[in-house]
PDB file of C-alpha atoms in Angstrom:
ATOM      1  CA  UNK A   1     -67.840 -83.009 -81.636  1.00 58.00           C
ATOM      2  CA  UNK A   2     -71.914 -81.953 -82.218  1.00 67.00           C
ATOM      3  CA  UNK A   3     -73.103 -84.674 -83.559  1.00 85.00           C
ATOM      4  CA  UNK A   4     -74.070 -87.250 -80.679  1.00 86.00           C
ATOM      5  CA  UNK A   5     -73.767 -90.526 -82.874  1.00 90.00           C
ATOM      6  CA  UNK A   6     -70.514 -89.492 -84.090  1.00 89.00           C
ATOM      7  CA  UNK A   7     -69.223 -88.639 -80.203  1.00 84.00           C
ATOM      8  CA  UNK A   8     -70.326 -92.361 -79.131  1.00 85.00           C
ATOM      9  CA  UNK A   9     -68.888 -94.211 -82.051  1.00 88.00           C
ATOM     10  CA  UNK A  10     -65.315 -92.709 -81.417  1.00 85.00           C
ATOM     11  CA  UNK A  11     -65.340 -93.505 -77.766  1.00 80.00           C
ATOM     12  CA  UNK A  12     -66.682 -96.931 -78.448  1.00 83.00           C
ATOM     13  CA  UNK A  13     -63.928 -97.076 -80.821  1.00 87.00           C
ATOM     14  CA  UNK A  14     -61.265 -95.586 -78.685  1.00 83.00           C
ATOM     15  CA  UNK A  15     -62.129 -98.200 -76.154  1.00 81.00           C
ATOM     16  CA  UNK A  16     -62.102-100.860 -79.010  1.00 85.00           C
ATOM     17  CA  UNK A  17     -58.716-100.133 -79.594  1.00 91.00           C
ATOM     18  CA  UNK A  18     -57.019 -99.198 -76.105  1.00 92.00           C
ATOM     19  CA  UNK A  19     -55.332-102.559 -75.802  1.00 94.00           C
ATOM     20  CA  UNK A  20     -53.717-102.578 -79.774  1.00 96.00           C
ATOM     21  CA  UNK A  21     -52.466 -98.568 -78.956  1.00 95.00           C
ATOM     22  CA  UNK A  22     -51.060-100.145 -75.363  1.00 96.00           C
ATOM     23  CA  UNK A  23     -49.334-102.850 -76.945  1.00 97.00           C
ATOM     24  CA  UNK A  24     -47.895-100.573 -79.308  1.00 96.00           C
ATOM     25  CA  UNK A  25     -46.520 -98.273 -77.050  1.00 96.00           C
ATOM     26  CA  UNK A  26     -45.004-101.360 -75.059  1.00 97.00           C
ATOM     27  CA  UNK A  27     -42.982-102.675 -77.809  1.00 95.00           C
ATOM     28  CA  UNK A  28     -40.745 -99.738 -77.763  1.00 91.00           C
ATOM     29  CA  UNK A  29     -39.727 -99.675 -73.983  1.00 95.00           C
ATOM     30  CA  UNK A  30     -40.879-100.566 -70.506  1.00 96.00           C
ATOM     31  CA  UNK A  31     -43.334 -98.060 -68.749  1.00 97.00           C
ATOM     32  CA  UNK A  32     -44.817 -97.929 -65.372  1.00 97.00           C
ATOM     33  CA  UNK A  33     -48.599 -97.221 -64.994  1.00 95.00           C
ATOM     34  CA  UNK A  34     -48.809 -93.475 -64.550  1.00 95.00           C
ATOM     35  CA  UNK A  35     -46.609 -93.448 -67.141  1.00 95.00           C
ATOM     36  CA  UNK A  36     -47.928 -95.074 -69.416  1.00 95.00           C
ATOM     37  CA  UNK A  37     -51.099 -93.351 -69.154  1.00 94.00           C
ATOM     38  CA  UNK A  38     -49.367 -90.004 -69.372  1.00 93.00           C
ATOM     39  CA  UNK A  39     -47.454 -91.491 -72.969  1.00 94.00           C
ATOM     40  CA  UNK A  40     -50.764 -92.711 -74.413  1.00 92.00           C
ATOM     41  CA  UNK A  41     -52.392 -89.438 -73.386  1.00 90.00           C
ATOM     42  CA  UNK A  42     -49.377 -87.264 -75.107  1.00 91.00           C
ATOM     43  CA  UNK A  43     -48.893 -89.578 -78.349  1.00 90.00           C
ATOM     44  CA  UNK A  44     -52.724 -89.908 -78.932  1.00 86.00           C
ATOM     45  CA  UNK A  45     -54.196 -87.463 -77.421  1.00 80.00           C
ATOM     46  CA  UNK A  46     -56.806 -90.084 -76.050  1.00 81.00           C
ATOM     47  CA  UNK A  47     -58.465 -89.147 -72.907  1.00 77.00           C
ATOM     48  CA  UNK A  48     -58.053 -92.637 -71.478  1.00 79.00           C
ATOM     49  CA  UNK A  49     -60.792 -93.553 -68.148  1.00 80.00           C
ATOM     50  CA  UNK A  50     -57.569 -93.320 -65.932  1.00 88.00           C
ATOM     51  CA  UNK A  51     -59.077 -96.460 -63.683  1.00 85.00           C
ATOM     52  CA  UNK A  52     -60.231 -98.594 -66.415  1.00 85.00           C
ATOM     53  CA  UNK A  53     -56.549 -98.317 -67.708  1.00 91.00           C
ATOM     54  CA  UNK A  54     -55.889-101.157 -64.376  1.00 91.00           C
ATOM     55  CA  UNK A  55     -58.410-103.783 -65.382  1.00 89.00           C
ATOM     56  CA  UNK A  56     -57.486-103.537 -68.724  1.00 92.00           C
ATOM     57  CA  UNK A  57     -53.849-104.353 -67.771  1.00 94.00           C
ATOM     58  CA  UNK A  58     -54.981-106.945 -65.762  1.00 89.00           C
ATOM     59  CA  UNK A  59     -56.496-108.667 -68.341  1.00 88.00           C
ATOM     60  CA  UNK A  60     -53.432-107.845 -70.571  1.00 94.00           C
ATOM     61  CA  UNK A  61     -51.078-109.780 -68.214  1.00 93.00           C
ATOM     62  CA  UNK A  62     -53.595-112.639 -67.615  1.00 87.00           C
ATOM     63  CA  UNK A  63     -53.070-113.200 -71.639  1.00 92.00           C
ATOM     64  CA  UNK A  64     -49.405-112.951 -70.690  1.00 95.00           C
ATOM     65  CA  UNK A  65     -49.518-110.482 -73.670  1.00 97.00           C
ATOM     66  CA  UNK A  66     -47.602-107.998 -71.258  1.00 97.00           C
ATOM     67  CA  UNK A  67     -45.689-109.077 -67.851  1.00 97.00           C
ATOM     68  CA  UNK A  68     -44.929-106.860 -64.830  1.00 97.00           C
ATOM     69  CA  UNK A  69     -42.494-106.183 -61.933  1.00 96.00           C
ATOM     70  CA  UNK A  70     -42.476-104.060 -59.222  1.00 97.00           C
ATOM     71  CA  UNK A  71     -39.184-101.768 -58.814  1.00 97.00           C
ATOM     72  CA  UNK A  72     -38.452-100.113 -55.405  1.00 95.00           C
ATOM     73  CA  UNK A  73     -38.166 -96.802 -55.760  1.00 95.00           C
ATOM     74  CA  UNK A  74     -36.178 -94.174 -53.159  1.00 93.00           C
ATOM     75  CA  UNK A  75     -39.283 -92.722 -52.365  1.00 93.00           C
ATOM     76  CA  UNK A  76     -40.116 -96.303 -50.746  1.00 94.00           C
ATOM     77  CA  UNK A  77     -43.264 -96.439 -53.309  1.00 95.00           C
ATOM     78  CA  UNK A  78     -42.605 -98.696 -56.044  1.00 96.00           C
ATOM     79  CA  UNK A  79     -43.714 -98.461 -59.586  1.00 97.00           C
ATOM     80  CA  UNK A  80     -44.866-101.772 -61.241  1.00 97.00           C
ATOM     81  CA  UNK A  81     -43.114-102.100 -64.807  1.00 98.00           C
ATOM     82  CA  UNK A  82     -45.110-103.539 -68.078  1.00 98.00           C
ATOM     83  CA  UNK A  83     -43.111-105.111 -70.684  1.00 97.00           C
ATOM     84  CA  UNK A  84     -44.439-106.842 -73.753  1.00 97.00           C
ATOM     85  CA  UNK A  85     -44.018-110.597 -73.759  1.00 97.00           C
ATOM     86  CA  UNK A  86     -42.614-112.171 -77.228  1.00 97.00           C
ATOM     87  CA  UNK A  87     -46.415-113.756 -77.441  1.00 97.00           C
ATOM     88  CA  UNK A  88     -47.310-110.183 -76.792  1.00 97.00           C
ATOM     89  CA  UNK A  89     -44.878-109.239 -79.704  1.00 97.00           C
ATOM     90  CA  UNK A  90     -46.438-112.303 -82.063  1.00 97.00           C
ATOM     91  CA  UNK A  91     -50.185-111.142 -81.057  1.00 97.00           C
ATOM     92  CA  UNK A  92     -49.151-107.426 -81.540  1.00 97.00           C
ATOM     93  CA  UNK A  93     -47.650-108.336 -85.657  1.00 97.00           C
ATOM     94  CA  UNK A  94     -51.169-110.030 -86.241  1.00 97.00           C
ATOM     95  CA  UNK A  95     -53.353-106.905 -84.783  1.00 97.00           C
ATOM     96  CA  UNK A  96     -51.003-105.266 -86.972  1.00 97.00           C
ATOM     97  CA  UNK A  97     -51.927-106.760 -90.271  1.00 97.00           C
ATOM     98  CA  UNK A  98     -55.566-107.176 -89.206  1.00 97.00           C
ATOM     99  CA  UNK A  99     -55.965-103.260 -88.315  1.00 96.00           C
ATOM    100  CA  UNK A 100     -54.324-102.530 -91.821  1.00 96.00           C
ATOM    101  CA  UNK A 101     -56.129-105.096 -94.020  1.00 96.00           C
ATOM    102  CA  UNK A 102     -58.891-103.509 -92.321  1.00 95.00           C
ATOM    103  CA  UNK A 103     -58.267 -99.681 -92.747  1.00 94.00           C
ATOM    104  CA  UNK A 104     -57.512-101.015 -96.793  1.00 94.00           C
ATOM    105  CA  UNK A 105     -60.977-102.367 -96.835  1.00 95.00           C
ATOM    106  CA  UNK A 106     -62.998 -99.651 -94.993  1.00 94.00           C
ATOM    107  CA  UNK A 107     -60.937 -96.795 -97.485  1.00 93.00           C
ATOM    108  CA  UNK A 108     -62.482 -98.419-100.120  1.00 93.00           C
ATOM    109  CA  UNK A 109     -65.343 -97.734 -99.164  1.00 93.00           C
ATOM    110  CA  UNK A 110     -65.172 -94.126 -99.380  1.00 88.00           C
TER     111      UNK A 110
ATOM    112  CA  UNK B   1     -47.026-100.998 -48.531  1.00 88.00           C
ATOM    113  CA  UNK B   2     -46.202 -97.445 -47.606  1.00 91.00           C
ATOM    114  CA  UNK B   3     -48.962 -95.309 -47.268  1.00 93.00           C
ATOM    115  CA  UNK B   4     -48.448 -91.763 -48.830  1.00 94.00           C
ATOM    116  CA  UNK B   5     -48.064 -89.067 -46.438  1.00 92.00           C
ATOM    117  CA  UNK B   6     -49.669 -85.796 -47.065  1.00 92.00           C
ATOM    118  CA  UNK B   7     -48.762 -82.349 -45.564  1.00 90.00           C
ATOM    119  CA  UNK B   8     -52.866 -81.630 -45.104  1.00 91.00           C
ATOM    120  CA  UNK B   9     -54.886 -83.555 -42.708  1.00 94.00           C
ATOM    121  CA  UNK B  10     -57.693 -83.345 -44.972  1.00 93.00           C
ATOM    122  CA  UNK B  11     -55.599 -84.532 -47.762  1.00 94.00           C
ATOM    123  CA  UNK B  12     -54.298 -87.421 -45.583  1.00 96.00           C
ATOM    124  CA  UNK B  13     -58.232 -87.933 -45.092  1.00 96.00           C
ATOM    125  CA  UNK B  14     -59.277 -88.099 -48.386  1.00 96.00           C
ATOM    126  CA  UNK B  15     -56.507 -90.458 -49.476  1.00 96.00           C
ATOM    127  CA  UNK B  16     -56.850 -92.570 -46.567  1.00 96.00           C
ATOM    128  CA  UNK B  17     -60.414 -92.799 -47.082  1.00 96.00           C
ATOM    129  CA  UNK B  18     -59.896 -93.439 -51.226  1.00 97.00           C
ATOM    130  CA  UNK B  19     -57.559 -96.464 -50.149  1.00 96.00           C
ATOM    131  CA  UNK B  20     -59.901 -97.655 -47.665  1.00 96.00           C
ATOM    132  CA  UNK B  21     -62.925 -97.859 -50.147  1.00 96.00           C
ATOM    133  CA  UNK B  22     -60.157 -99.745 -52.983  1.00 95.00           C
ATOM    134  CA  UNK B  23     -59.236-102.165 -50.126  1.00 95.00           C
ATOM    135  CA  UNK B  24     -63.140-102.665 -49.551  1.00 93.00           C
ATOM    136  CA  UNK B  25     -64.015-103.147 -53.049  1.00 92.00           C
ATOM    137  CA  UNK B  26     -61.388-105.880 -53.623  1.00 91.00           C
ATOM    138  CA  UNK B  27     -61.812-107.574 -49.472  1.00 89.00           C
ATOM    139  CA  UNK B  28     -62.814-111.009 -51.617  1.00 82.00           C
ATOM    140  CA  UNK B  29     -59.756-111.227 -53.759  1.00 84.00           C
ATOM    141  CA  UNK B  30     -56.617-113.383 -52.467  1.00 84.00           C
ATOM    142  CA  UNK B  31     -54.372-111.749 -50.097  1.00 90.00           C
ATOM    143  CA  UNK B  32     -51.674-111.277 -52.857  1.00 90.00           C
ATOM    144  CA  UNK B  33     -53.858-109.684 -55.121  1.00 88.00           C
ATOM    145  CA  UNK B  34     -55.230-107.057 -52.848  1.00 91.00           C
ATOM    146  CA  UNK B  35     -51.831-106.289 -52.035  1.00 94.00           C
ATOM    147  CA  UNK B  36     -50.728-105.897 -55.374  1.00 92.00           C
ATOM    148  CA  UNK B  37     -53.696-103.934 -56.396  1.00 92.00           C
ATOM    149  CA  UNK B  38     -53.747-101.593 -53.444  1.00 95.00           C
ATOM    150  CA  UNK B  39     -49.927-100.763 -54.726  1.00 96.00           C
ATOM    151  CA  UNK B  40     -50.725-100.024 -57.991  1.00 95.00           C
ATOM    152  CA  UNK B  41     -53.773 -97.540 -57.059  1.00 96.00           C
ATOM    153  CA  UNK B  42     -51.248 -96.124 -54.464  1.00 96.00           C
ATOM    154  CA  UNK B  43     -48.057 -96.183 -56.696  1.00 97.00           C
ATOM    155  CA  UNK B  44     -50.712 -94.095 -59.317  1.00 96.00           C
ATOM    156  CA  UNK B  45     -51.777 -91.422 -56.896  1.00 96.00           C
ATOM    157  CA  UNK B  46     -47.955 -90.694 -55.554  1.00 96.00           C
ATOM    158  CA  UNK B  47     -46.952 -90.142 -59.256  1.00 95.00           C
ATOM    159  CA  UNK B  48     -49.833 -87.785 -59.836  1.00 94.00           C
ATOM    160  CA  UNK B  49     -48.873 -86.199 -56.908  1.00 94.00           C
ATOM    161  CA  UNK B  50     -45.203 -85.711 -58.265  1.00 92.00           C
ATOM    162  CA  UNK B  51     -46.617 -83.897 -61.410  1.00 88.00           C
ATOM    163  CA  UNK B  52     -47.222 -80.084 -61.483  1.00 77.00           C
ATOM    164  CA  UNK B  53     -45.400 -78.103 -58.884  1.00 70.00           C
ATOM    165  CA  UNK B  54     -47.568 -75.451 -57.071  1.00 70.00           C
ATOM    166  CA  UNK B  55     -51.125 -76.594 -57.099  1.00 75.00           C
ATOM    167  CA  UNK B  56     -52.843 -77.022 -53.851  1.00 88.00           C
ATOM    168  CA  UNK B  57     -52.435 -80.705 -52.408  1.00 91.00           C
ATOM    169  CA  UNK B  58     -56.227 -81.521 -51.648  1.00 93.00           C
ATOM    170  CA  UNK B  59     -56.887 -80.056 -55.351  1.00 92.00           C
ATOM    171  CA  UNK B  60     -54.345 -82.155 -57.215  1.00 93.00           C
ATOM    172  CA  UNK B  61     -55.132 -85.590 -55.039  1.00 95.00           C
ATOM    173  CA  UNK B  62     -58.949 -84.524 -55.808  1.00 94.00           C
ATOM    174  CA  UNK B  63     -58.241 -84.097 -59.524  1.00 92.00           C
ATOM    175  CA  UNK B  64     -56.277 -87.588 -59.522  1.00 94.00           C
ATOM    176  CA  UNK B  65     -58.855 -89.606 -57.748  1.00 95.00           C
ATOM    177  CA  UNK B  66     -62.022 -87.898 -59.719  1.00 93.00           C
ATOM    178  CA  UNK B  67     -59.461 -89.614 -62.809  1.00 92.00           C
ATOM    179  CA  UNK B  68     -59.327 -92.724 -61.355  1.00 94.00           C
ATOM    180  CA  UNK B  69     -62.975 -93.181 -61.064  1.00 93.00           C
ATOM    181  CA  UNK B  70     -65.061 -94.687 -58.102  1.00 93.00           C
ATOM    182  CA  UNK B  71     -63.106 -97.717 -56.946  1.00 93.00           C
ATOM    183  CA  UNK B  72     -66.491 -99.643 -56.370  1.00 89.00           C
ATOM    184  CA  UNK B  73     -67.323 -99.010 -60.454  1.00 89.00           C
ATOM    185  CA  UNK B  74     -63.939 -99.178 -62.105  1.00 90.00           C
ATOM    186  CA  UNK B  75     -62.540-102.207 -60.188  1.00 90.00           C
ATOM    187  CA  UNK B  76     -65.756-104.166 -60.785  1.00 85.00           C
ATOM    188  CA  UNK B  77     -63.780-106.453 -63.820  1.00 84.00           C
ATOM    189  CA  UNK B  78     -60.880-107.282 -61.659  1.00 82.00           C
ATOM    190  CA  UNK B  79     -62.649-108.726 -59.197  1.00 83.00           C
ATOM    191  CA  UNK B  80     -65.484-110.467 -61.149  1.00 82.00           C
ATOM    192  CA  UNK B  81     -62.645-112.308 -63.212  1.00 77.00           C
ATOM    193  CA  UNK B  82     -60.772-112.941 -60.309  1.00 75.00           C
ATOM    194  CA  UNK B  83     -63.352-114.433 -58.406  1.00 75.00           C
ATOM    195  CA  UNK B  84     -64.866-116.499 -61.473  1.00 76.00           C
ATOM    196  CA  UNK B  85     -60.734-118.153 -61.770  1.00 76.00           C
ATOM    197  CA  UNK B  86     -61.541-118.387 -57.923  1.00 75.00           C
ATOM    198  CA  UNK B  87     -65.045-120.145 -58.159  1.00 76.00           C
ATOM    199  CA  UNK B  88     -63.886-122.777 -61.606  1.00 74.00           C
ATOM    200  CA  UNK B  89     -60.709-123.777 -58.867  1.00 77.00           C
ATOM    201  CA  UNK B  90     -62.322-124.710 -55.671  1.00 75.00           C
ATOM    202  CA  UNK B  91     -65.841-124.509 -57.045  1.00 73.00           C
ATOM    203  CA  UNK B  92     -66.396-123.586 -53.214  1.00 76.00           C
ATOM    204  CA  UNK B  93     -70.181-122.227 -53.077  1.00 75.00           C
ATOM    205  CA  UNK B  94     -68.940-119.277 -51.739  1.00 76.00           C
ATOM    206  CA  UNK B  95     -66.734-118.219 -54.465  1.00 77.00           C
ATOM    207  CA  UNK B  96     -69.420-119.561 -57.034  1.00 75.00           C
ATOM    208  CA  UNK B  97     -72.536-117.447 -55.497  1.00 74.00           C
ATOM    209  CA  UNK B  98     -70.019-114.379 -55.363  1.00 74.00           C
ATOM    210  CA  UNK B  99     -68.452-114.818 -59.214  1.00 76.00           C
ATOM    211  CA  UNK B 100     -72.473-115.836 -60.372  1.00 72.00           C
ATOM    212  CA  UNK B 101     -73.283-112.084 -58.626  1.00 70.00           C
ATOM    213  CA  UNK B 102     -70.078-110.251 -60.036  1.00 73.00           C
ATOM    214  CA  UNK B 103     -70.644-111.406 -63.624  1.00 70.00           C
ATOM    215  CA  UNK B 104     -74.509-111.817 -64.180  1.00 65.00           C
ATOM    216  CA  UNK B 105     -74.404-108.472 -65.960  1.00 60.00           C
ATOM    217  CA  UNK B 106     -71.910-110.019 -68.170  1.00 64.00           C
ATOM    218  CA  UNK B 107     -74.399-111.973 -70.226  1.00 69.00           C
ATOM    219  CA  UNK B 108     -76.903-114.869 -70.351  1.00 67.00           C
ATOM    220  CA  UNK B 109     -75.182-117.561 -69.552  1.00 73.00           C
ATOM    221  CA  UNK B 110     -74.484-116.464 -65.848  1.00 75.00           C
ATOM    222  CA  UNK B 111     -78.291-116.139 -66.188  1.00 78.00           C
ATOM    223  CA  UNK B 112     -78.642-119.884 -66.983  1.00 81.00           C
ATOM    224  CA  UNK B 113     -75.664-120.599 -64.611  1.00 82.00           C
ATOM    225  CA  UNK B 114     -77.768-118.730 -61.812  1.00 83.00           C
ATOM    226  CA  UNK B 115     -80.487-120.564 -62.616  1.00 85.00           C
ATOM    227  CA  UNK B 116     -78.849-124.100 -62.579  1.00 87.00           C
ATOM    228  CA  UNK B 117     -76.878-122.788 -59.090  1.00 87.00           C
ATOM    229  CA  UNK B 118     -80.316-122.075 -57.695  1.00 88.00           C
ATOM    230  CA  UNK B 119     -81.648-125.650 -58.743  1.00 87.00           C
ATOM    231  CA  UNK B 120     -78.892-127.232 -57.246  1.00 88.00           C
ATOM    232  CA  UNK B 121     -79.272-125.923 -53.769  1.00 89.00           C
ATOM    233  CA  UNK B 122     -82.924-126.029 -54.694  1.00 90.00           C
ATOM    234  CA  UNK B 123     -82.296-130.192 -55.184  1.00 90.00           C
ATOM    235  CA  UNK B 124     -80.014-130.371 -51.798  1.00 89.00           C
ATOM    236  CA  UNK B 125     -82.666-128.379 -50.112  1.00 90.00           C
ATOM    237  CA  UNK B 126     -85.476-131.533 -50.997  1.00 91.00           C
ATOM    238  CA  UNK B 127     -83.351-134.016 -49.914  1.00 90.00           C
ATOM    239  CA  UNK B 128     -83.360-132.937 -46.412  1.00 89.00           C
ATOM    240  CA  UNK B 129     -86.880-132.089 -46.000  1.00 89.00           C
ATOM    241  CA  UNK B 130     -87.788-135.498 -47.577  1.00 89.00           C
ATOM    242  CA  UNK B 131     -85.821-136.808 -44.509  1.00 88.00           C
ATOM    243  CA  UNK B 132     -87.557-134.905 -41.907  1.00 88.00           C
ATOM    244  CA  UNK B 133     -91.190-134.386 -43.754  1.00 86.00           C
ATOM    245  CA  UNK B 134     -91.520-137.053 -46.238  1.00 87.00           C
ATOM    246  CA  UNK B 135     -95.450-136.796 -46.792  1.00 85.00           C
ATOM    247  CA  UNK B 136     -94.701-133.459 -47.710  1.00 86.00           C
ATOM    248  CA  UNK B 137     -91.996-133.692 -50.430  1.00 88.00           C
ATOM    249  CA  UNK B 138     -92.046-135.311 -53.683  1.00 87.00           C
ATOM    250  CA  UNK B 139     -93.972-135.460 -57.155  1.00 86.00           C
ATOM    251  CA  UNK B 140     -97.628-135.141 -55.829  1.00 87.00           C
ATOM    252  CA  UNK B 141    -100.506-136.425 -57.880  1.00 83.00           C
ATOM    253  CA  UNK B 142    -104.467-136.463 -56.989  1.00 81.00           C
ATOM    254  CA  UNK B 143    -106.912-137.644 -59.324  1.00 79.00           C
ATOM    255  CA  UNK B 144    -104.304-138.268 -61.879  1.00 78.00           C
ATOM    256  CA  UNK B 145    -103.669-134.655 -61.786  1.00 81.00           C
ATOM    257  CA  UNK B 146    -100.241-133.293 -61.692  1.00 83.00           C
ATOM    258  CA  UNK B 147    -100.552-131.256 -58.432  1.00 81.00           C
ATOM    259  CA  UNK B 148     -97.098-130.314 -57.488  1.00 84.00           C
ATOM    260  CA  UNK B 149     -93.150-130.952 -57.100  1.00 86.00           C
ATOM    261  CA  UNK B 150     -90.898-130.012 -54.475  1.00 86.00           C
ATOM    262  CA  UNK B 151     -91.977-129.222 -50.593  1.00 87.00           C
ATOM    263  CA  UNK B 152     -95.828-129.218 -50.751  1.00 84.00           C
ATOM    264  CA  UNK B 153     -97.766-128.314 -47.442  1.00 82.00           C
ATOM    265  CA  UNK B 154    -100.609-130.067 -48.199  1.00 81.00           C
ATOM    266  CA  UNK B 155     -98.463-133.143 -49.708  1.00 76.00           C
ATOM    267  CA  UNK B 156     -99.972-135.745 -47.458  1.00 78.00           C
ATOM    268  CA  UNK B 157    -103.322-135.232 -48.556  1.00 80.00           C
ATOM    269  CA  UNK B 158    -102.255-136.249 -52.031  1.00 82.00           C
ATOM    270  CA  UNK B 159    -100.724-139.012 -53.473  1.00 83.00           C
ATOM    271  CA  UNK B 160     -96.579-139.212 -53.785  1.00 85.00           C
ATOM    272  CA  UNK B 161     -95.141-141.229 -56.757  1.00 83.00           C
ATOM    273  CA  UNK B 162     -91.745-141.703 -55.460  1.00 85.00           C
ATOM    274  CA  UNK B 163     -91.171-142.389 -52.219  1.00 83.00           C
ATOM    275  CA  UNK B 164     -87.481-142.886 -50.837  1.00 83.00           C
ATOM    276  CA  UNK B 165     -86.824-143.189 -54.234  1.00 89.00           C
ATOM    277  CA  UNK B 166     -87.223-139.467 -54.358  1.00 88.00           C
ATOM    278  CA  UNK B 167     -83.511-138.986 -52.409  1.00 90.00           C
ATOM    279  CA  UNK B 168     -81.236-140.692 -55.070  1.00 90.00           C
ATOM    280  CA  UNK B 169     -83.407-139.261 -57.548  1.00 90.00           C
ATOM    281  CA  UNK B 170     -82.823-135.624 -56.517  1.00 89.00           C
ATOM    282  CA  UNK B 171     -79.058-136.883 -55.979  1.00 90.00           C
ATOM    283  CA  UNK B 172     -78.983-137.649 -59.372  1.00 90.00           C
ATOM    284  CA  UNK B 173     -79.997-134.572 -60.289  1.00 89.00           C
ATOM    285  CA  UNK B 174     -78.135-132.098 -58.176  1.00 89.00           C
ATOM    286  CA  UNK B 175     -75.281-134.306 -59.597  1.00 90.00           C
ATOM    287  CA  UNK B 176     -76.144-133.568 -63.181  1.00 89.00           C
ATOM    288  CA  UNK B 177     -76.626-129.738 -61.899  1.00 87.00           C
ATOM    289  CA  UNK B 178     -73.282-130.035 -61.018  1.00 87.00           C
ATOM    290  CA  UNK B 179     -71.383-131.467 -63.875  1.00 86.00           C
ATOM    291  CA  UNK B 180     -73.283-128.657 -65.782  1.00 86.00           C
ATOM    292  CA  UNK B 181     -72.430-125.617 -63.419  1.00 85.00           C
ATOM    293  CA  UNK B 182     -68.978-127.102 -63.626  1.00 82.00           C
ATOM    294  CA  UNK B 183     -69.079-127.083 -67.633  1.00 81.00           C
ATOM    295  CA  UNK B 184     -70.606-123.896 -67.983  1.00 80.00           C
ATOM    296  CA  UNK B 185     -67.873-122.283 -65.483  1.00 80.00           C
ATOM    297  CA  UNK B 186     -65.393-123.442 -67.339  1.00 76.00           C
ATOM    298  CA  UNK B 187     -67.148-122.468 -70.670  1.00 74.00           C
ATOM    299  CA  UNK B 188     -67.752-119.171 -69.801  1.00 71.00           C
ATOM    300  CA  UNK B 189     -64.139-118.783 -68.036  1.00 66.00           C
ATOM    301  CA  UNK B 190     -62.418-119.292 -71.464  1.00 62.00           C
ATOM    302  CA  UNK B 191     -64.696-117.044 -73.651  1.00 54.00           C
TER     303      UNK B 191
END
């Protein structure tokens, strides 16, 4: 990307929209951090800040949008498990609509 | 937790020293918290390690933690919420000076929170030296001049308008500085 304007809008805008492509990925199936990252990563091929990825989950869970668990592993290092929550699920259907309503309007435009 | 163990000392080095600098960053959140933050940051790096198969050890934990970020910049948010639940709960001044430090970059109202925070202690601070200097603290007039409030060293050469008085009515107001801190936290806490 050349133009400078153009390379800060879509990052502001990836950013914008980390939590709505997280929560999407977490109403198919349970992931693990790393994983997650790696998933995101592959399906959007969004560079995501690897360590703001933690706060942002963080903040997830304190919304109880997402919930967590820590399974032991054989290694003896566990991996903590997100899962959406159903209000994650009813917040999720709304960002839905609101993203498409909005993508409707914006087309328009064009 | 289980530390990871490395087949380079240098590796061992660099991740010990990584964890070390998380553990620092975080030192004011609850015990629980640390713990299950620490895990997470180390649960990360082992599955980075496990990716890839023959890269060099130091290279790939280099690569991983360079991804992660500096743990003093990308934990900042976790703690500063953390502390600012922390500081609305016990309202303990040390928990409220840390969460007012944390978050003032978050926007103007820890600016105004700051400010009431400072006038509070500034309040509790006139109280005493009323107490021990009380010629030299008050609302100081001279020649129906306005000529100072607070701890003035020249007070007793002017004339005080309160008196004792001047305790309940700094009470009174380090109350009200209170209830507002208090109101603000809270305000601010559910934005």
């Amino acid at each position: 990307m050349t133009n400078e304007f153009v390379h800060k809008w879509s990052s502001q805008l990836k950013k914008g929209t980390l939590s709505f492509i997280v929560l999407n990925v977490l109403k198919d199936a349970e992931y693990y951090g790393y994983e997650l990252i790696e998933k995101i990563k592959h399906d959007t091929k969004i560079e995501i800040a690897e360590g703001t990825f933690y706060p942002l989950m963080n903040r997830l869970k304190k919304e109880e949008l997402v919930a967590s668990n820590w399974v032991e592993q054989a290694s003896g290092i566990p991996r903590k498990y997100y899962q959406l929550t159903e209000h994650g699920e009813a917040t999720l259907v709304e960002m839905k609509d609101y993203w498409i309503s909005m993508s409707e309007t914006i087309q328009k435009l064009f | 937790m289980k530390n990871i163990e490395f087949k380079s000392i240098s590796a061992q080095r660099i991740y010990n020293d990584y964890l070390k600098r998380v553990e620092r960053t975080i030192s004011i959140l609850s015990e629980e918290d640390k713990l299950d933050m620490l895990m997470e940051i180390n649960s990360h790096i082992y599955e980075a390690m496990q990716q890839g198969s023959n890269e060099n050890e130091i290279d790939k934990l280099l690569t991983t933690t360079e991804k992660l970020g500096l743990p003093e910049v990308f934990l900042v948010p976790v703690v500063a919420e953390k502390k600012l639940i922390q500081a609305v709960h016990t309202f303990n001044p040390k928990h409220v000076w840390q969460a007012l430090k944390l978050n003032i970059s978050n926007g103007f109202g820890y600016i105004i929170l700051s400010i009431l925070y400072l006038g509070l202690w500034v309040f509790g601070f006139l109280i005493f030296t009323k107490l021990i200097a009380p010629s030299k603290t008050g609302l100081f007039y001279m020649n129906n001049e306005f000529k100072g409030f607070g701890f003035v060293s020249n007070g007793d050469q002017m004339n005080e308008i309160f008196g004792f008085w001047f305790v309940p009515i700094a009470m009174a107001a380090a109350v009200i500085f209170y209830v507002l801190i208090t109101l603000l936290l809270g305000l601010l806490k559910s934005k």
